[in-house]
Coordinates of C-alpha atoms in Angstrom, one line a residue:
X848 CA -6.0 13.3 16.2
X849 CA -6.4 11.2 19.3
X850 CA -3.9 13.1 21.4
X851 CA -1.3 10.3 21.5
X852 CA 2.3 10.3 20.2
X853 CA 2.6 9.0 16.7
X854 CA 5.3 6.4 16.5
X855 CA 6.2 2.9 15.2
X856 CA 4.7 3.8 11.9
X857 CA 7.1 1.8 9.8
X858 CA 5.7 -1.6 10.9
X859 CA 3.9 -1.6 7.5
X860 CA 3.3 0.9 4.8
X861 CA 1.3 1.2 1.5
X862 CA 0.9 3.7 -1.3
X863 CA -2.8 4.4 -1.2
X864 CA -4.7 3.5 -4.3
X865 CA -5.9 6.2 -6.6
X866 CA -3.8 8.9 -4.8
X867 CA -0.6 9.0 -6.8
X868 CA 0.5 11.7 -9.3
X869 CA 3.5 12.9 -11.3
X870 CA 4.0 16.6 -12.1
X871 CA 7.3 17.7 -13.8
X872 CA 9.5 15.2 -12.0
X873 CA 7.8 15.7 -8.6
X874 CA 5.8 12.7 -7.2
X875 CA 2.9 13.0 -4.8
X876 CA 0.5 10.7 -3.2
X877 CA -0.8 9.3 0.1
X878 CA 1.1 6.8 2.3
X879 CA -0.7 4.5 4.7
X880 CA 1.6 4.1 7.7
X881 CA 0.8 1.4 10.3
X882 CA 2.3 1.2 13.8
X883 CA 2.4 -2.1 15.8
X884 CA 1.0 -2.6 19.4
X885 CA 2.0 0.8 20.8
X886 CA 4.7 2.0 23.2
X887 CA 6.0 -1.2 24.8
X888 CA 9.5 -0.5 26.1
X889 CA 8.5 -2.0 29.4
X890 CA 5.7 -4.3 28.4
X891 CA 2.7 -4.5 26.0
X892 CA -0.1 -2.1 26.8
X893 CA -3.8 -1.8 26.3
X894 CA -3.4 0.3 23.2
X895 CA -5.8 0.4 20.3
X896 CA -4.2 -0.5 17.0
X897 CA -4.6 2.0 14.2
X898 CA -3.3 3.2 10.8
X899 CA -2.4 6.7 9.7
X900 CA -2.5 8.4 6.3
X901 CA 0.0 11.1 5.3
X902 CA 0.2 13.1 2.1
X903 CA 3.7 12.9 0.6
X904 CA 5.7 14.9 -1.9
X905 CA 8.9 13.3 -3.3
X906 CA 11.4 15.4 -5.1
X907 CA 14.2 12.9 -6.1
X908 CA 17.8 13.9 -5.8
X909 CA 20.2 12.1 -8.1
X910 CA 23.4 14.2 -7.5
X911 CA 26.5 12.7 -6.1
X912 CA 27.3 15.7 -3.9
X913 CA 26.4 15.2 -0.3
X914 CA 23.4 17.2 0.8
X915 CA 23.1 18.8 4.3
X916 CA 20.8 16.8 6.5
X917 CA 18.4 19.8 6.4
X918 CA 18.3 19.9 2.6
X919 CA 18.1 16.1 2.5
X920 CA 14.9 16.2 4.5
X921 CA 13.2 18.4 1.8
X922 CA 13.5 15.6 -0.7
X923 CA 10.6 13.7 0.9
X924 CA 8.0 15.8 2.8
X925 CA 5.0 14.5 4.7
X926 CA 1.8 16.0 6.0
X927 CA -0.4 14.2 8.5
X928 CA -4.0 13.6 7.3
X929 CA -5.9 11.3 9.6
X930 CA -6.0 8.2 11.8
X931 CA -8.3 5.2 11.8
X932 CA -8.7 3.0 14.8
X933 CA -9.1 -0.8 14.5
X934 CA -12.2 -2.4 16.0
X935 CA -13.9 -5.7 16.1
X936 CA -17.1 -6.1 14.0
X937 CA -19.1 -5.2 17.1
X938 CA -17.1 -1.9 17.3
X939 CA -15.1 -3.3 20.3
X940 CA -11.6 -1.8 20.3
X941 CA -8.7 -4.1 19.7
X942 CA -5.9 -4.2 22.4
X943 CA -2.2 -4.3 22.3
X944 CA -2.0 -6.1 25.6
X945 CA -0.4 -9.5 25.7
X946 CA -2.6 -12.4 24.7
X947 CA -3.0 -14.5 27.8
X948 CA -6.4 -16.0 26.9
X949 CA -8.3 -17.5 23.9
X950 CA -11.6 -16.5 22.3
X951 CA -13.4 -19.6 21.0
X952 CA -14.0 -20.1 17.3
X953 CA -17.2 -18.6 16.0
X954 CA -18.6 -20.8 13.2
X955 CA -21.4 -18.3 12.4
X956 CA -19.0 -15.5 11.8
X957 CA -16.4 -17.8 10.3
X958 CA -13.8 -16.8 12.9
X959 CA -11.1 -19.2 14.2
X960 CA -9.8 -19.2 17.7
X961 CA -8.3 -15.8 18.4
X962 CA -5.9 -14.3 20.9
X963 CA -7.3 -12.0 23.6
X964 CA -6.1 -10.4 26.7
X965 CA -8.0 -11.3 29.9
X966 CA -8.7 -9.5 33.1
X967 CA -6.0 -11.7 34.6
X968 CA -3.4 -9.9 32.4
X969 CA -0.9 -8.3 34.7
X970 CA -0.7 -5.2 32.5
X971 CA -4.5 -4.8 32.3
X972 CA -4.8 -5.1 36.1
X973 CA -3.0 -1.8 36.4
X974 CA -5.3 0.0 34.0
X975 CA -8.3 2.1 35.2
X976 CA -10.6 -0.5 33.7
X977 CA -9.5 -3.8 32.3
X978 CA -11.2 -4.7 29.0
X979 CA -13.7 -7.5 28.8
X980 CA -12.4 -10.8 27.4
X981 CA -13.8 -10.2 24.0
X982 CA -11.1 -7.7 22.9
X983 CA -8.9 -9.1 20.2
X984 CA -5.2 -9.0 21.2
X985 CA -3.6 -7.2 18.3
X986 CA 0.0 -6.6 17.3
X987 CA -0.4 -5.4 13.6
X988 CA 2.7 -5.9 11.4
X989 CA 1.8 -6.2 7.7
X990 CA -0.8 -4.3 5.6
X991 CA -2.3 -4.6 2.1
X992 CA -4.9 -2.3 0.7
X993 CA -7.6 -3.9 -1.5
X994 CA -9.3 -2.4 -4.6
X995 CA -12.5 -1.8 -2.6
X996 CA -10.6 0.2 0.1
X997 CA -10.5 -2.6 2.7
X998 CA -7.3 -3.8 4.3
X999 CA -5.6 -7.1 5.0
X1000 CA -3.6 -6.8 8.3
X1001 CA -1.3 -9.5 9.7
X1002 CA -1.0 -9.9 13.5
X1003 CA 2.0 -11.2 15.3
X1004 CA 0.2 -12.5 18.4
X1005 CA -1.7 -15.2 16.6
X1006 CA -0.3 -15.2 14.2
X1007 CA -3.5 -14.1 12.6
X1008 CA -4.6 -12.4 9.5
X1009 CA -7.6 -10.0 9.7
X1010 CA -9.6 -8.3 7.0
X1011 CA -10.8 -4.8 7.9
X1012 CA -13.1 -2.4 6.0
X1013 CA -11.9 1.1 5.0
X1014 CA -13.0 2.5 8.4
X1015 CA -10.9 -0.1 10.4
X1016 CA -13.8 -2.3 11.3
X1017 CA -13.3 -6.1 11.3
X1018 CA -14.8 -8.1 8.5
X1019 CA -13.1 -11.5 8.8
X1020 CA -10.2 -13.3 10.6
X1021 CA -8.2 -16.4 9.7
X1022 CA -5.2 -18.3 11.0
X1023 CA -2.3 -19.9 9.2
X1024 CA -1.9 -23.7 9.2
X1025 CA -1.8 -25.5 12.6
X1026 CA 2.0 -25.8 12.4
X1027 CA 2.3 -22.1 12.9
X1028 CA 0.0 -21.8 15.9
X1029 CA 1.9 -21.6 19.3
X1030 CA 1.4 -24.6 21.5
X1031 CA 2.7 -25.8 24.9
X1032 CA 4.4 -29.1 25.4
X1033 CA 0.9 -30.5 26.1
X1034 CA -0.1 -29.2 22.7
X1035 CA -2.6 -26.7 24.0
X1036 CA -2.6 -23.3 22.3
X1037 CA -1.1 -20.4 24.2
X1038 CA -0.8 -17.0 22.3
X1039 CA 1.4 -15.2 24.8
X1040 CA 4.3 -13.2 23.5
X1041 CA 6.1 -13.3 26.9
X1042 CA 7.9 -16.6 26.2
X1043 CA 8.5 -19.1 23.5
X1044 CA 6.0 -22.0 23.0
X1045 CA 7.1 -25.6 22.4
X1046 CA 5.9 -25.5 18.7
X1047 CA 4.5 -22.9 16.3
X1048 CA 5.7 -19.4 15.9
X1049 CA 8.3 -18.2 18.3
X1050 CA 7.5 -15.3 20.7
X1051 CA 7.3 -12.0 18.7
X1052 CA 8.3 -13.8 15.5
X1053 CA 4.9 -14.1 13.8
X1054 CA 3.6 -12.9 10.4
X1055 CA 5.7 -9.8 9.9
X1056 CA 5.4 -9.8 6.2
X1057 CA 2.2 -9.4 4.2
X1058 CA 1.6 -8.8 0.5
X1059 CA -0.8 -9.6 -2.4
X1060 CA -0.6 -10.2 -6.1
X1061 CA -1.2 -7.2 -8.2
X1062 CA -4.7 -8.5 -9.1
X1063 CA -5.4 -9.0 -5.4
X1064 CA -6.4 -12.7 -5.9
X1065 CA -3.5 -14.2 -3.9
X1066 CA -2.5 -13.2 -0.4
X1067 CA 1.0 -14.0 0.9
X1068 CA 2.3 -13.9 4.5
X1069 CA 5.9 -14.5 5.7
X1070 CA 6.9 -15.5 9.2
X1071 CA 9.7 -13.4 10.8
X1072 CA 11.8 -16.5 11.4
X1073 CA 11.5 -20.3 11.7
X1074 CA 8.8 -22.1 13.7
X1075 CA 9.9 -23.6 17.0
X1076 CA 9.9 -27.1 15.6
X1077 CA 12.1 -25.9 12.7
X1078 CA 14.8 -24.6 15.1
X1079 CA 13.0 -21.4 15.9
X1080 CA 13.7 -19.3 19.0
X1081 CA 13.2 -15.7 20.1
X1082 CA 16.7 -15.8 21.7
X1083 CA 18.9 -18.3 19.8
X1084 CA 19.4 -17.0 16.2
X1085 CA 21.8 -19.8 15.1
X1086 CA 19.1 -22.3 14.2
X1087 CA 16.1 -20.3 13.1
X1088 CA 17.1 -19.6 9.5
X1089 CA 14.4 -21.6 7.6
X1090 CA 11.1 -19.6 7.8
X1091 CA 7.9 -20.1 5.8
X1092 CA 6.0 -18.1 3.2
X1093 CA 2.3 -18.9 2.9
X1094 CA -0.2 -18.1 0.0
X1095 CA -4.0 -18.2 0.0
X1096 CA -6.4 -17.9 -2.9
X1097 CA -8.6 -14.9 -1.8
X1098 CA -10.2 -14.4 -5.2
X1099 CA -13.7 -15.3 -3.9
X1100 CA -13.5 -13.4 -0.6
X1101 CA -15.3 -10.4 -1.9
X1102 CA -18.0 -12.4 -3.6
X1103 CA -21.4 -13.1 -2.1
X1104 CA -20.6 -16.8 -1.8
X1105 CA -20.9 -18.1 1.8
X1106 CA -18.3 -20.7 1.0
X1107 CA -15.6 -18.1 0.3
X1108 CA -14.3 -18.0 3.9
X1109 CA -11.8 -19.1 5.0
X1110 CA -9.9 -18.9 1.7
X1111 CA -7.9 -22.0 0.7
X1112 CA -4.2 -22.3 1.3
X1113 CA -2.6 -22.8 -2.2
X1114 CA 1.1 -22.4 -1.5
X1115 CA 3.8 -22.7 1.1
X1116 CA 7.5 -22.4 0.7
X1117 CA 10.7 -22.4 2.8
X1118 CA 12.7 -19.2 2.8
X1119 CA 16.3 -19.3 3.9
X1120 CA 17.2 -16.1 5.8
X1121 CA 20.6 -14.5 5.4
X1122 CA 23.1 -15.3 8.1
X1123 CA 25.9 -13.3 9.7
X1124 CA 29.6 -14.4 9.9
X1125 CA 28.7 -15.7 13.4
X1126 CA 26.0 -18.0 11.9
X1127 CA 23.1 -15.8 13.2
X1128 CA 20.0 -15.4 11.1
X1129 CA 18.9 -12.0 9.9
X1130 CA 15.1 -12.1 10.7
X1131 CA 12.7 -10.8 8.0
X1132 CA 10.4 -7.9 8.6
X1133 CA 8.5 -7.5 5.3
X1134 CA 7.7 -9.1 2.0
X1135 CA 6.5 -7.5 -1.2
X1136 CA 5.1 -9.1 -4.4
X1137 CA 6.9 -8.7 -7.7
X1138 CA 5.4 -11.5 -9.7
X1139 CA 4.1 -15.0 -9.1
X1140 CA 7.6 -16.4 -8.2
X1141 CA 9.7 -13.4 -7.1
X1142 CA 9.4 -11.1 -4.0
X1143 CA 11.2 -8.4 -2.2
X1144 CA 12.1 -9.3 1.4
X1145 CA 13.4 -7.0 4.1
X1146 CA 15.9 -8.7 6.4
X1147 CA 18.0 -7.0 9.0
X1148 CA 19.6 -6.8 12.4
X1149 CA 18.2 -4.5 15.0
X1150 CA 21.3 -2.4 15.5
X1151 CA 21.4 1.4 15.0
X1152 CA 19.6 4.3 16.6
X1153 CA 17.3 3.1 19.4
X1154 CA 19.5 0.1 20.1
X1155 CA 22.4 -0.6 22.4
X1156 CA 24.7 -1.3 19.5
X1157 CA 24.9 1.8 17.2
X1158 CA 26.6 0.0 14.3
X1159 CA 24.5 -2.1 12.0
X1160 CA 25.9 -5.1 10.1
X1161 CA 23.0 -5.8 7.8
X1162 CA 19.8 -4.1 6.6
X1163 CA 18.8 -5.3 3.2
X1164 CA 15.8 -5.2 0.9
X1165 CA 16.6 -8.4 -0.9
X1166 CA 15.1 -10.8 -3.5
X1167 CA 13.7 -14.3 -3.2
X1168 CA 12.6 -16.6 -6.0
X1169 CA 10.4 -19.6 -5.4
X1170 CA 10.4 -20.9 -9.0
X1171 CA 12.3 -24.1 -8.1
X1172 CA 11.3 -24.2 -4.4
X1173 CA 9.2 -27.1 -3.1
X1174 CA 5.5 -26.2 -2.5
X1175 CA 5.0 -27.9 0.9
X1176 CA 1.4 -26.8 1.4
X1177 CA -0.5 -29.4 3.3
X1178 CA 2.5 -31.7 3.9
X1179 CA 4.1 -30.3 7.1
X1180 CA 1.1 -28.3 8.4
X1181 CA 0.0 -30.4 11.3
X1182 CA 0.4 -29.1 14.9
X1183 CA 4.1 -30.0 15.1
X1184 CA 4.9 -30.4 11.4
X1185 CA 8.6 -29.8 10.9
X1186 CA 10.8 -29.1 7.8
X1187 CA 14.0 -28.2 9.7
X1188 CA 14.3 -29.9 13.1
X1189 CA 17.0 -28.2 15.1
X1190 CA 17.6 -25.9 12.2
X1191 CA 18.6 -28.6 9.6
X1192 CA 16.5 -28.6 6.5
X1193 CA 15.2 -32.1 5.7
X1194 CA 16.0 -33.9 2.5
X1195 CA 13.5 -33.5 -0.4
X1196 CA 12.6 -29.8 0.4
X1197 CA 14.1 -27.2 -1.8
X1198 CA 14.1 -23.7 -0.3
X1199 CA 13.6 -20.4 -2.2
X1200 CA 16.6 -18.7 -3.8
X1201 CA 17.7 -15.7 -1.7
X1202 CA 19.8 -12.9 -3.3
X1203 CA 21.0 -9.6 -1.7
X1204 CA 19.7 -6.5 -3.5
X1205 CA 19.5 -3.1 -1.8
X1206 CA 21.6 -2.2 1.3
X1207 CA 20.0 0.3 3.6
X1208 CA 23.4 0.9 5.3
X1209 CA 25.6 1.6 2.2
X1210 CA 27.9 4.4 3.6
X1211 CA 28.1 6.3 0.3
X1212 CA 24.4 6.4 -0.2
X1213 CA 23.7 7.4 3.4
X1214 CA 26.3 10.2 3.3
X1215 CA 24.6 11.7 0.2
X1216 CA 21.6 12.5 2.5
X1217 CA 23.5 13.4 5.6
X1218 CA 23.0 10.1 7.3
X1219 CA 25.5 7.6 8.8
X1220 CA 25.8 4.1 10.3
X1221 CA 27.6 3.8 13.7
X1222 CA 28.7 6.6 16.1
X1223 CA 28.0 9.4 16.8
X1224 CA 24.5 8.8 18.3
X1225 CA 22.4 11.6 16.9
X1226 CA 19.3 12.2 14.7
X1227 CA 21.4 11.4 11.6
X1228 CA 22.2 7.9 12.8
X1229 CA 20.3 5.2 10.8
X1230 CA 17.5 3.7 12.9
X1231 CA 17.8 0.2 14.1
X1232 CA 14.4 -1.2 13.0
X1233 CA 13.2 -1.2 9.5
X1234 CA 10.0 -3.1 8.7
X1235 CA 8.3 -2.0 5.6
X1236 CA 8.4 -1.9 1.8
X1237 CA 6.3 -0.1 -0.9
X1238 CA 6.8 0.4 -4.6
X1239 CA 5.6 3.3 -6.7
X1240 CA 6.0 3.8 -10.5
X1241 CA 8.4 6.3 -12.0
X1242 CA 6.9 6.3 -15.6
X1243 CA 10.3 7.0 -17.2
X1244 CA 10.0 6.1 -20.9
X1245 CA 13.8 5.7 -21.1
X1246 CA 13.9 3.4 -18.0
X1247 CA 10.5 1.6 -18.0
X1248 CA 11.7 -1.0 -15.4
X1249 CA 12.5 1.6 -12.7
X1250 CA 10.5 2.1 -9.6
X1251 CA 10.7 4.0 -6.3
X1252 CA 11.2 1.8 -3.3
X1253 CA 9.9 3.3 0.0
X1254 CA 10.9 2.0 3.4
X1255 CA 10.1 3.4 6.9
X1256 CA 11.6 2.7 10.3
X1257 CA 9.8 1.5 13.4
X1258 CA 11.1 3.8 16.2
X1259 CA 9.1 1.9 18.9
X1260 CA 7.6 5.2 20.0
X1261 CA 10.8 6.2 21.7
X1262 CA 10.8 9.8 22.7
X1263 CA 11.5 12.0 25.7
X1264 CA 8.1 13.7 25.4
X1265 CA 5.5 11.0 24.7
X1266 CA 1.8 10.5 25.5
X1267 CA 0.1 7.2 25.5
X1268 CA -3.2 6.1 27.1
X1269 CA -3.5 9.6 28.5
X1270 CA -0.2 9.5 30.4
X1271 CA 3.1 11.1 29.7
X1272 CA 6.3 9.0 29.3
X1273 CA 10.0 9.7 28.9
X1274 CA 12.3 7.1 27.3
X1275 CA 15.5 9.2 27.9
X1276 CA 16.1 9.1 24.1
X1277 CA 14.5 10.6 21.0
X1278 CA 14.4 8.2 18.0
X1279 CA 12.9 9.9 15.0
X1280 CA 10.9 8.0 12.4
X1281 CA 13.0 7.8 9.3
X1282 CA 11.9 7.3 5.6
X1283 CA 14.2 6.2 2.8
X1284 CA 13.4 6.1 -0.9
X1285 CA 15.6 4.2 -3.5
X1286 CA 15.3 4.2 -7.2
X1287 CA 15.6 0.5 -8.3
X1288 CA 15.5 -1.4 -11.6
X1289 CA 13.2 -4.4 -11.5
X1290 CA 12.8 -5.9 -15.0
X1291 CA 11.0 -8.9 -13.4
X1292 CA 8.0 -6.9 -12.4
X1293 CA 5.2 -7.5 -14.9
X1294 CA 4.8 -4.2 -16.8
X1295 CA 1.9 -2.2 -15.3
X1296 CA 1.4 -4.4 -12.2
X1297 CA 2.6 -1.8 -9.8
X1298 CA 0.4 0.8 -11.5
X1299 CA -2.5 -1.6 -11.2
X1300 CA -1.8 -2.3 -7.6
X1301 CA -2.0 1.4 -6.6
X1302 CA -4.4 2.5 -9.3
X1303 CA -1.9 4.9 -10.8
X1304 CA -3.6 8.0 -11.9
X1305 CA -0.8 10.3 -13.1

């Protein structure tokens, strides 16, 4: 609706509350699809973050016979509805340009220091008009819709978590503990994504995952990989296995109490990422609440369509359990607080339990829908980047623990016929957005919690 190419929409998804229905085995509803910072094959651009809504109709196919790709596409159909643009509370557009400056904390508004692009930004200097220094630098990754229609959104630049109203206008912002904020060797904060800091989140490895308890009272955020002081790196994946999951009590956020912001940190746990046979971590791209101690986590490599390597070795929506994990909240949260120096977990800290669950690259399952992993390179090749999870109820009396698990790819806006910021672009490749839906059995989900989280109305 703004004349720009839709892409990257799998960075985060949600089944919209109160818009889900079942009619004779056909499921319909509305998906909220959120892209990240825009077309950035060459570099981040001054693109305004947004989310889209699509009506969907799901007609599950349970047969073993392989469908043609054309018929497979009919099992999940989408229709574009609308787009909302994100703005600051003063209606100032956010910007996808790299954060090379800092906005000071605003005690009156309750805002912490925030990443912003400045007029010195090399990308902005090429734009017709560089934004003023009050634009929030925004690389949205996770999304959670609240009961009142507002949205929590996690940002990778900060890493920061923002609360927006239903129109996309900012309400509040908060940062994770100091340990996660990117700092130089001199311990000054530098939010740029162009290079790794000395401590804090690695470049482009911020709060990828965001989820909330079914009652909305606890907000969880998961870093894509380890902090720099915990062996993190945007390049070396052999030491960045031990990442962190944070939890905040947001039960008072929507009250009239002036003391409800920022919400208190109530939990923090170490999550061990899966590793390859070459000892390289599979970074995580999403987290989804199941109950107070179990979560779905999406971990993967970046291989597949849109990547140089067409054959993927791992794309999994897996399970983690923090029942016996050490709650380290407040213990290692100082500016350089470390739990795994050089990638070695310290004694006395028990990580979460990690268990593989659903493979997105199972050859048999892909073939049933006309898809494949590895050559040839065509529209039926599984995409490289998958970054989202959503659950929806099936309401099958014979299988009450079964749910639909949605996931969507992030195609990085790659197309031969794109438009962004009023200009055409050609990436010499067309990478379609792909959506997959699995039927899964999750007896650990509290009965009715998924229905509660999406206000099931069928």
